[in-house]
mmCIF file of C-alpha atoms in Angstrom:
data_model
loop_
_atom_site.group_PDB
_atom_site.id
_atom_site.type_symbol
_atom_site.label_atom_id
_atom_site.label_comp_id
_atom_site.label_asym_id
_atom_site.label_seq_id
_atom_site.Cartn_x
_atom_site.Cartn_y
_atom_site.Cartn_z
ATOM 1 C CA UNK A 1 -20.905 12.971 -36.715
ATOM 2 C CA UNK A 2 -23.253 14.891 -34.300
ATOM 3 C CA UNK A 3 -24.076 18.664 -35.469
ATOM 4 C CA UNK A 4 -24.089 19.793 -32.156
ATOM 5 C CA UNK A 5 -20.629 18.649 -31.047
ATOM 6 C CA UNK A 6 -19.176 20.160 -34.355
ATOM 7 C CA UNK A 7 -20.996 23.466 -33.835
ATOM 8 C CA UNK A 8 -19.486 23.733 -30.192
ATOM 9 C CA UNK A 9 -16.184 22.321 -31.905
ATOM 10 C CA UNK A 10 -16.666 26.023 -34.275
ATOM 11 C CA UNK A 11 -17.921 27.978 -31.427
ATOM 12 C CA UNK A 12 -14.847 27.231 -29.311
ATOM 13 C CA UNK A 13 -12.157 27.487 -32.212
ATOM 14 C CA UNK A 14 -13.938 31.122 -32.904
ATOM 15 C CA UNK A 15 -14.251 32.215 -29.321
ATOM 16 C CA UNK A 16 -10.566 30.387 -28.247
ATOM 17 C CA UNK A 17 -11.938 29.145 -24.904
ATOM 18 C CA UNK A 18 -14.246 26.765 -23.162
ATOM 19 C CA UNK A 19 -15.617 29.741 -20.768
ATOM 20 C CA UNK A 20 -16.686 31.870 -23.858
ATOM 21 C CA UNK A 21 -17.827 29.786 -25.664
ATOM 22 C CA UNK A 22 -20.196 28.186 -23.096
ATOM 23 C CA UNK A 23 -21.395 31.441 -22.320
ATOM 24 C CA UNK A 24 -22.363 32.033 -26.112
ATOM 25 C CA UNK A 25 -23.804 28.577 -26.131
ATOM 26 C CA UNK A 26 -25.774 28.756 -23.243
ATOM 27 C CA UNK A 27 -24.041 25.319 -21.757
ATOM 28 C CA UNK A 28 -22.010 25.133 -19.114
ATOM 29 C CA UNK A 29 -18.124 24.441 -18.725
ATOM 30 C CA UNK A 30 -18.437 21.202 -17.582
ATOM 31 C CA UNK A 31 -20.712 20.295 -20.419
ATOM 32 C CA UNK A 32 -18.458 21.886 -23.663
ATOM 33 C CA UNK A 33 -14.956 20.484 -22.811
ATOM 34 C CA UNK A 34 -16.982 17.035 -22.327
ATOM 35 C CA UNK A 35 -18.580 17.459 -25.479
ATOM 36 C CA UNK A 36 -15.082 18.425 -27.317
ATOM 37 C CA UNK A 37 -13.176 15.616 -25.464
ATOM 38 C CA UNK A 38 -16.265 13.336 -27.090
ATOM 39 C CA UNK A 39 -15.547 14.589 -30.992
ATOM 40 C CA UNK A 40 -11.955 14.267 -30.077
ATOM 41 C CA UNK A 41 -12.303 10.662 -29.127
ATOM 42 C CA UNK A 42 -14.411 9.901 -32.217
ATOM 43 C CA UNK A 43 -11.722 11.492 -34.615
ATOM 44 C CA UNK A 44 -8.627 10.003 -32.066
ATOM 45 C CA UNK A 45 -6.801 12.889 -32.894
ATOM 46 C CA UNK A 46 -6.815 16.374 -30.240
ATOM 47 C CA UNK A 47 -8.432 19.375 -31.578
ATOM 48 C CA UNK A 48 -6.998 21.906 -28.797
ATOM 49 C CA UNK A 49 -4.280 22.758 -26.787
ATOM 50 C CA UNK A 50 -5.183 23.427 -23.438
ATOM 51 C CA UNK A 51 -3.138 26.719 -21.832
ATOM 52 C CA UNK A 52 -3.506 29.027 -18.746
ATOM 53 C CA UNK A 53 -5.644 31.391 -21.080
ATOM 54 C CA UNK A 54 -7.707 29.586 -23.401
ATOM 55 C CA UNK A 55 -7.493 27.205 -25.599
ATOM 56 C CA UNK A 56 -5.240 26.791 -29.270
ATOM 57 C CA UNK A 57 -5.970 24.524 -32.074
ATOM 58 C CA UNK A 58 -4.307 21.956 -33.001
ATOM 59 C CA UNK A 59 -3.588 21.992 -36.652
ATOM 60 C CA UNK A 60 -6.078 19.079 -36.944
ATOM 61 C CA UNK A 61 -8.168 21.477 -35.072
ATOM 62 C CA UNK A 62 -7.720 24.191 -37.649
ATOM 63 C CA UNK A 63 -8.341 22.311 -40.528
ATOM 64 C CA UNK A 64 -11.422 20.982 -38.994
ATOM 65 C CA UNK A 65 -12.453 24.516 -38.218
ATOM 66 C CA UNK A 66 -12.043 25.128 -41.574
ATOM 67 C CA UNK A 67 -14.018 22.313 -43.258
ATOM 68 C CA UNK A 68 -17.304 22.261 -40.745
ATOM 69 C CA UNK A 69 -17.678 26.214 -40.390
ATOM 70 C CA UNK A 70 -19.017 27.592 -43.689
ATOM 71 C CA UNK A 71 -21.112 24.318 -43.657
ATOM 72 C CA UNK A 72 -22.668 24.867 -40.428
ATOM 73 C CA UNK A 73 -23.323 29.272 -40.751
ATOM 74 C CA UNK A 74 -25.164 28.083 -44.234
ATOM 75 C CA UNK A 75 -27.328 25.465 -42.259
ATOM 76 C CA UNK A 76 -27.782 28.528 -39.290
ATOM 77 C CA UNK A 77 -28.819 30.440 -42.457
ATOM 78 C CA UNK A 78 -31.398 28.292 -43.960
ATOM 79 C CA UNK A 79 -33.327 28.051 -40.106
ATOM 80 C CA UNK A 80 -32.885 31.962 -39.660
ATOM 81 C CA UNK A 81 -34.086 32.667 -42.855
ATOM 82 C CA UNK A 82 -37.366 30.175 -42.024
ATOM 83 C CA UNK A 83 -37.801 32.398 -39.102
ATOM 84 C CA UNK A 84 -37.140 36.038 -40.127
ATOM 85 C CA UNK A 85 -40.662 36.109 -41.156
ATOM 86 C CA UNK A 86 -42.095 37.036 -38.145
ATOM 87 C CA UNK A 87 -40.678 40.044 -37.029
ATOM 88 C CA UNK A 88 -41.377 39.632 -33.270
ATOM 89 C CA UNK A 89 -38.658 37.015 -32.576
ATOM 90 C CA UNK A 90 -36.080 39.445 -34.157
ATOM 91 C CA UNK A 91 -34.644 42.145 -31.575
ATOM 92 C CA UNK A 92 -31.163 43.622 -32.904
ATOM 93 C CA UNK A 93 -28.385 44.688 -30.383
ATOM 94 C CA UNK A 94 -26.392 47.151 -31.146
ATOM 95 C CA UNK A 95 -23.336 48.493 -29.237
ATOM 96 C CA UNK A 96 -21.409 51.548 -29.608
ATOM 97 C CA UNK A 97 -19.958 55.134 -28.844
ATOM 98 C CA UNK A 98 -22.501 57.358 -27.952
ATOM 99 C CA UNK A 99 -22.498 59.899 -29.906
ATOM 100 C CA UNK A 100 -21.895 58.179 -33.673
ATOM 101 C CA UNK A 101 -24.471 56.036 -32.685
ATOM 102 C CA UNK A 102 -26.931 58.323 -32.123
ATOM 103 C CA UNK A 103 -25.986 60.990 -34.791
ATOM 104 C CA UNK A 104 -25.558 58.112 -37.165
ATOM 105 C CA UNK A 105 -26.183 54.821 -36.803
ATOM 106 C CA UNK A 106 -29.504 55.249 -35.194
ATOM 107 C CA UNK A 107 -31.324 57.201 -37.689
ATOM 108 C CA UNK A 108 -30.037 54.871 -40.271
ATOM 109 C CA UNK A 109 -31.183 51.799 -38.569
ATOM 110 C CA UNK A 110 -34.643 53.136 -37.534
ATOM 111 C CA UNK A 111 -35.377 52.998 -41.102
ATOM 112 C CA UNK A 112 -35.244 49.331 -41.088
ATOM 113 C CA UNK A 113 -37.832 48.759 -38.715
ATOM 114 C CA UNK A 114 -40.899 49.582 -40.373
ATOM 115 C CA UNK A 115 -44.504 49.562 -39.379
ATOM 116 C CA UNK A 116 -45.319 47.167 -42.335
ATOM 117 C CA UNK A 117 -44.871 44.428 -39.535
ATOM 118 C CA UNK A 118 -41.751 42.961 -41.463
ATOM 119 C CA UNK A 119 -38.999 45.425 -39.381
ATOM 120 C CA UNK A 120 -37.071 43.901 -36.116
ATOM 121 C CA UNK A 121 -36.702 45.147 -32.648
ATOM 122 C CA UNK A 122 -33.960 47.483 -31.799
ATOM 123 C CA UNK A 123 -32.039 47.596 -28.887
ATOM 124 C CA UNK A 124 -28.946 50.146 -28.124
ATOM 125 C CA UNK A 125 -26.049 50.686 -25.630
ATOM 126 C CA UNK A 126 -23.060 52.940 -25.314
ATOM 127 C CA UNK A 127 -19.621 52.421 -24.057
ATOM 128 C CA UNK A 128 -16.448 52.663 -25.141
ATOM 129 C CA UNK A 129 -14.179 50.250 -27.701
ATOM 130 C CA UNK A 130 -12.852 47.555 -24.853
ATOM 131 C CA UNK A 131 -16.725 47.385 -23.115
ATOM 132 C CA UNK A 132 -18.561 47.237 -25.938
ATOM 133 C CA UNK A 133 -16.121 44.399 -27.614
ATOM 134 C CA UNK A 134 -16.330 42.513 -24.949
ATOM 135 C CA UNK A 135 -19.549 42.645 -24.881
ATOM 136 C CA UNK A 136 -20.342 41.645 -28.570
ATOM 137 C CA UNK A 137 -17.795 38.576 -27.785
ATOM 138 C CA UNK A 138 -20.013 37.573 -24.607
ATOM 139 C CA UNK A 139 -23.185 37.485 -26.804
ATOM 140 C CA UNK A 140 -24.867 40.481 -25.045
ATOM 141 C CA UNK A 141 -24.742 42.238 -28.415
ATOM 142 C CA UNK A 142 -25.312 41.589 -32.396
ATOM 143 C CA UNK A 143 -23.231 44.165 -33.518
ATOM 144 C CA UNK A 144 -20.787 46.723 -32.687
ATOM 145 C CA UNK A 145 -19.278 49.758 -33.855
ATOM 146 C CA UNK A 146 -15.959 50.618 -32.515
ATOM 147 C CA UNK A 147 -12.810 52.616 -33.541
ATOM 148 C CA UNK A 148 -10.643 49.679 -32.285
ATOM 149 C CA UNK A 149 -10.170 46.465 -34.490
ATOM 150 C CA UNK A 150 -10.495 43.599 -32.946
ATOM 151 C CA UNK A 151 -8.218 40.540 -32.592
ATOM 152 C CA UNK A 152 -8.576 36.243 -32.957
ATOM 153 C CA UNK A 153 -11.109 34.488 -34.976
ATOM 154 C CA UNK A 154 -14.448 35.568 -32.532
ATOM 155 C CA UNK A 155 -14.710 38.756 -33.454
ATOM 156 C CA UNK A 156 -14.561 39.278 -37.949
ATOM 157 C CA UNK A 157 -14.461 43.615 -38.272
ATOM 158 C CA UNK A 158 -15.636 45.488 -41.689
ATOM 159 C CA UNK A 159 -14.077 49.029 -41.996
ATOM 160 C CA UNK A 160 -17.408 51.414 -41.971
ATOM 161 C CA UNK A 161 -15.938 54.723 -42.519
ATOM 162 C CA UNK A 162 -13.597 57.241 -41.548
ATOM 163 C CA UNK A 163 -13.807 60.227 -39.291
ATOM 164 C CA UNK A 164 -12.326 63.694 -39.869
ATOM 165 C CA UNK A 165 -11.461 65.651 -36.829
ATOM 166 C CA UNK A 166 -11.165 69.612 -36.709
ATOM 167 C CA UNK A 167 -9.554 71.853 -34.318
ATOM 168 C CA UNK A 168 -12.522 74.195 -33.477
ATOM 169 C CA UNK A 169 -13.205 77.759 -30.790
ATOM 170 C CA UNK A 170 -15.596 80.185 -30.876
ATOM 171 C CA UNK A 171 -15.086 82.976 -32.874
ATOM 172 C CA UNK A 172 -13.532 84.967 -30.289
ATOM 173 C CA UNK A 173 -10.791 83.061 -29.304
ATOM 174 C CA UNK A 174 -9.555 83.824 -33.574
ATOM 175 C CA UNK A 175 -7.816 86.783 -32.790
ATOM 176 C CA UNK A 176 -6.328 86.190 -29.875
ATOM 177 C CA UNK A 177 -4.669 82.481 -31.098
ATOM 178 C CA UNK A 178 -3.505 84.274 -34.325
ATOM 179 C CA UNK A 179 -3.525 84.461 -37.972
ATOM 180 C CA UNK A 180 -0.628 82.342 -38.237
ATOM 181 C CA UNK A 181 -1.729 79.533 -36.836
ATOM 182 C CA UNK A 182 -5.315 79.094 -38.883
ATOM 183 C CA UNK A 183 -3.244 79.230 -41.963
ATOM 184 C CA UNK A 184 -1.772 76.180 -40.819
ATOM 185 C CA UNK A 185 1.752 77.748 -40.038
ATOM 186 C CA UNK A 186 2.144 76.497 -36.173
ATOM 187 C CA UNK A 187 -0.012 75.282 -33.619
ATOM 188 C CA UNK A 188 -1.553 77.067 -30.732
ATOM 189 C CA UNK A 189 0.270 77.117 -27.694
ATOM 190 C CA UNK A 190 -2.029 75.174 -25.338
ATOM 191 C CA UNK A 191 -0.442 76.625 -21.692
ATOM 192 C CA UNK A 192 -2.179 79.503 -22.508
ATOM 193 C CA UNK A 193 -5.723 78.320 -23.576
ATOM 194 C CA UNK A 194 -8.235 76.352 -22.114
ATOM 195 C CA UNK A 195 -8.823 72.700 -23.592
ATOM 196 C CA UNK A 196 -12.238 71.154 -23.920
ATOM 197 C CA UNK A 197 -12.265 67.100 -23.733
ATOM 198 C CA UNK A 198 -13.446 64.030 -23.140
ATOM 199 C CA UNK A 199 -11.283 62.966 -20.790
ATOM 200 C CA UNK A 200 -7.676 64.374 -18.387
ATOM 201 C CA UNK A 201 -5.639 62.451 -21.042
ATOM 202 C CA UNK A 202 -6.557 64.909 -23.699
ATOM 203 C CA UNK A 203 -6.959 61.941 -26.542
ATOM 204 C CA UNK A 204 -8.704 64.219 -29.388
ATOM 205 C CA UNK A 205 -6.345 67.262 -28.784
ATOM 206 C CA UNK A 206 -2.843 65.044 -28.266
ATOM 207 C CA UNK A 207 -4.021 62.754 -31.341
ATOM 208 C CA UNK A 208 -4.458 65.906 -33.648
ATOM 209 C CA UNK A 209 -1.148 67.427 -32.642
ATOM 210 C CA UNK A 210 0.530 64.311 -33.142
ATOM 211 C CA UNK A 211 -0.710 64.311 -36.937
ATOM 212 C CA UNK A 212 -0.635 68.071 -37.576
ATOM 213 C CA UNK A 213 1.938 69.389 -35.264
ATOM 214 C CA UNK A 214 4.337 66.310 -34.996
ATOM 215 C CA UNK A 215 4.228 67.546 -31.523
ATOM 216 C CA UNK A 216 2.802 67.216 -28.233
ATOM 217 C CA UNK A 217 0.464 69.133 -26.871
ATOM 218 C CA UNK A 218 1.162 71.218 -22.717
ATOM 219 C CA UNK A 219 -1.900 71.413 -21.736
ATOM 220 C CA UNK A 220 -4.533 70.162 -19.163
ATOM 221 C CA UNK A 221 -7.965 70.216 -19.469
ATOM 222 C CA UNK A 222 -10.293 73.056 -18.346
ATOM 223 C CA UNK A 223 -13.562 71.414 -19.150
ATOM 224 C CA UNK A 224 -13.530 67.577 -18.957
ATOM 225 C CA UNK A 225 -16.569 65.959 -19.925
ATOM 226 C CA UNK A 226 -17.207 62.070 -21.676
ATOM 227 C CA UNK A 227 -19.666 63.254 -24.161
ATOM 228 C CA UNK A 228 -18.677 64.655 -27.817
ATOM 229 C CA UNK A 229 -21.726 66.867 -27.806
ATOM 230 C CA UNK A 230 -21.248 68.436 -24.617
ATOM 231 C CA UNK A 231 -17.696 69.152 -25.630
ATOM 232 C CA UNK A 232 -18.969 70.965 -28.842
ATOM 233 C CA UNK A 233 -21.929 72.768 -26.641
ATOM 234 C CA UNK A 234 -18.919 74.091 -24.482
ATOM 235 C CA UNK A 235 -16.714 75.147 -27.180
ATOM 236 C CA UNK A 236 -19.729 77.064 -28.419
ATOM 237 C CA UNK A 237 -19.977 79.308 -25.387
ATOM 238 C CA UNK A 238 -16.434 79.892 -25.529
ATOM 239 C CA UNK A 239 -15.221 77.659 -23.050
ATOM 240 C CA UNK A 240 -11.989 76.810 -25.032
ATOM 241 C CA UNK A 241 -10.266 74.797 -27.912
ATOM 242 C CA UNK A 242 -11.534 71.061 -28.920
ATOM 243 C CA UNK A 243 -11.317 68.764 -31.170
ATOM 244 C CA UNK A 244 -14.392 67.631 -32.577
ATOM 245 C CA UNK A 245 -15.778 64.980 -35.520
ATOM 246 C CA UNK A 246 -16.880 67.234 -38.965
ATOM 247 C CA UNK A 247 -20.129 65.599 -38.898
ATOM 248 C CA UNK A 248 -20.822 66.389 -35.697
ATOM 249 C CA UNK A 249 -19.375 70.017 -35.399
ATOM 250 C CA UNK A 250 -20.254 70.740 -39.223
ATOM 251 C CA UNK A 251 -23.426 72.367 -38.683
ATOM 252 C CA UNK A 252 -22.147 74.869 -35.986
ATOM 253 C CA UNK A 253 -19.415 75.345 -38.464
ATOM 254 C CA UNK A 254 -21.522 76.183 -40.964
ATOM 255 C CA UNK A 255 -23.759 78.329 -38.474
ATOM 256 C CA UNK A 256 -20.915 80.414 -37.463
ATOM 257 C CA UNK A 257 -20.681 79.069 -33.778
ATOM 258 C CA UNK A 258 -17.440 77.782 -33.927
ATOM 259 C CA UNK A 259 -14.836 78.220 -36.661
ATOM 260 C CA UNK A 260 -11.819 75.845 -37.706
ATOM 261 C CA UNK A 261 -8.801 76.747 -36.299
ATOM 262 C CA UNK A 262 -6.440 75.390 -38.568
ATOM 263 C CA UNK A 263 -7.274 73.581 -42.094
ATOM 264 C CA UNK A 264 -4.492 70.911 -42.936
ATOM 265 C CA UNK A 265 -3.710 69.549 -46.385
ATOM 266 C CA UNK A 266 -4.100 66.145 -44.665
ATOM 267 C CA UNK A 267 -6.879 65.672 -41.793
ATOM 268 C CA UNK A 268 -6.469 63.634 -39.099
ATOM 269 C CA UNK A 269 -9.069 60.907 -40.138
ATOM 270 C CA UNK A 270 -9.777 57.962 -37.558
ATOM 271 C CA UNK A 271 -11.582 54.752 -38.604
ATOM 272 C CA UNK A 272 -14.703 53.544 -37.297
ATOM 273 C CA UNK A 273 -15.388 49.448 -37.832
ATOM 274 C CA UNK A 274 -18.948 47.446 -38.200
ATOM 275 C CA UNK A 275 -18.005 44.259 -35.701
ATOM 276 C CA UNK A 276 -20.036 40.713 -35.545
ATOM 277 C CA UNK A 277 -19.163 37.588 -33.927
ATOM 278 C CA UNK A 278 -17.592 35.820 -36.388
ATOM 279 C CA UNK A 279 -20.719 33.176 -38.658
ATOM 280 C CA UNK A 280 -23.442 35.497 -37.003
ATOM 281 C CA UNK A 281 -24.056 37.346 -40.423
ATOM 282 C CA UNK A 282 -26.117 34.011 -41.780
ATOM 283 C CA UNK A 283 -28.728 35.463 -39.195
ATOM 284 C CA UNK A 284 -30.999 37.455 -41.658
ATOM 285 C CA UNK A 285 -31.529 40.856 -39.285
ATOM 286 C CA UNK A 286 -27.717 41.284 -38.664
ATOM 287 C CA UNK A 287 -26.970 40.546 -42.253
ATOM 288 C CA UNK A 288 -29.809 43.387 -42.914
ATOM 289 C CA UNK A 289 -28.840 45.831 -40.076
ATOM 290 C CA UNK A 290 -25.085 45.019 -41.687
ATOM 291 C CA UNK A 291 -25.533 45.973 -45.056
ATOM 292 C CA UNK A 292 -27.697 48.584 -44.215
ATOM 293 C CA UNK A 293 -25.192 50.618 -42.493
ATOM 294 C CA UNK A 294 -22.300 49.715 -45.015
ATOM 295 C CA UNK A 295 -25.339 51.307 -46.938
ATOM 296 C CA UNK A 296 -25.782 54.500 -45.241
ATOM 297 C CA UNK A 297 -22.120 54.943 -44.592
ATOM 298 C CA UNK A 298 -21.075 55.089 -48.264
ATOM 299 C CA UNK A 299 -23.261 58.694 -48.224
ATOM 300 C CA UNK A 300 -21.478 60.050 -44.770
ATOM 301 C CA UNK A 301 -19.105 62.764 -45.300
#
């Protein structure tokens, strides 16, 4: 049986349609359905089920699937690994939200690639969950971190670590929200404050209340802006409440610039994921970059 047919057989059962996986494949339409309809003739049997959305397998299909895929990431595995020597035709693509990736991810990966010539290219972009998981499913990325797990057999998601969020101010803004309420007896009433965010939906402040408060938060936003940091430079002049990452907020916690507003027994914790299209850790410098952040993340508090 022809490799190449049975990798574009695995390529289309992981991505669930011809236009995907074509695109990851670098073929065209055309030239993967003819290619499947080929393997299907040779095995007489249908490995898909066409629909308005993609394709489904067949349950010849998924057994198939099953049998051929480990056998042909090991055989991607053995060729990557012949290659990985020479660092120049490795260039890593990582995808994710802007500010964990540069306050963590970065440094941590910049470590891997080394002036002893045996490093790889890096290349970075931001976005949010949905753009940059698309993108890591149409092959413009390696890997992806994203707070959003993804679904189907494409995309295969490690959990990387969890995020605690704090309700921060400046210092002056202690007395006049109360005593009360930074003993973790009631939450601030927003009408009367102003509300630093990252967008008019309020997601930080209405996702805290939710797990704090059991409640939901009146408020609109006085200072809207799409960037964590900016939202924690604000909140450092005074310009209102927000709700900020611990490691990102820590050291102005720690400085004085902003203080914790209320400290509950539980946290509100949200979960960041290391994402890779599914057999594309038998390529040595996303299995590196992979374990390298699972790595790093196990010391991030």
């Amino acid at each position: 049986m022809d490799l190449a047919l049975l990798r574009t057989f695995v390529t289309v059962h992981r991505a669930g349609s011809f236009t995907r996986a074509a695109a990851l494949l670098g073929l065209s339409q055309p030239a993967v359905t003819s290619q499947i309809r080929t393997l299907e003739r040779q095995l007489g049997r249908p490995l898909f089920l066409r629909q308005a959305r993609g394709v489904t397998p067949t349950t010849i299909g998924d057994e198939l699937a099953h049998k051929a895929a480990p056998h042909l990431d090991a055989l991607v595995e053995i060729t990557e690994t012949g290659l990985d020597a020479d660092s120049s035709l490795r260039t890593l693509h990582l995808a994710g939200p802007p500010e964990f990736t540069a306050e963590r991810a970065l440094p941590a990966l910049t470590e891997l690639i080394g002036d002893d010539g045996h490093g790889f290219a890096l290349r970075a972009s931001f976005g949010n969950a949905e753009e940059t998981l698309e993108g890591l499913a149409a092959g413009h990325h390696d890997l992806a971190i994203t707070t959003a797990r993804p679904r189907g057999a494409l995309l295969t998601a490690t959990p990387l670590c969890d995020e605690e969020h704090v309700l921060v101010a400046a210092p002056r803004w202690v007395a006049r929200i109360g005593s009360d309420t930074l003993r973790g007896r009631g939450a601030p009433v927003l009408e009367n404050l102003p509300v630093v965010e990252v967008h008019e939906s309020l997601p930080f402040i209405a996702r805290y209340w939710a797990s704090v408060f059991d409640s939901l938060p009146a408020a609109s936003g006085t200072v809207i802006v799409p960037d964590l940091r900016a939202v924690l430079a604000c909140a450092t002049t005074g310009a209102g409440l927000a709700v900020l990452p611990r490691y990102l907020c820590g050291p102005a916690l720690e400085r004085g610039d902003v203080v914790a507003l209320s400290e509950p027994p539980v946290p509100p914790l949200r979960t960041y994921f290391l994402v890779v299209r599914t057999g594309t850790l038998a390529m040595p410098h996303i299995a590196r970059a992979h374990e390298w952040l699972m790595r790093a993340a196990a010391g991030w508090s």
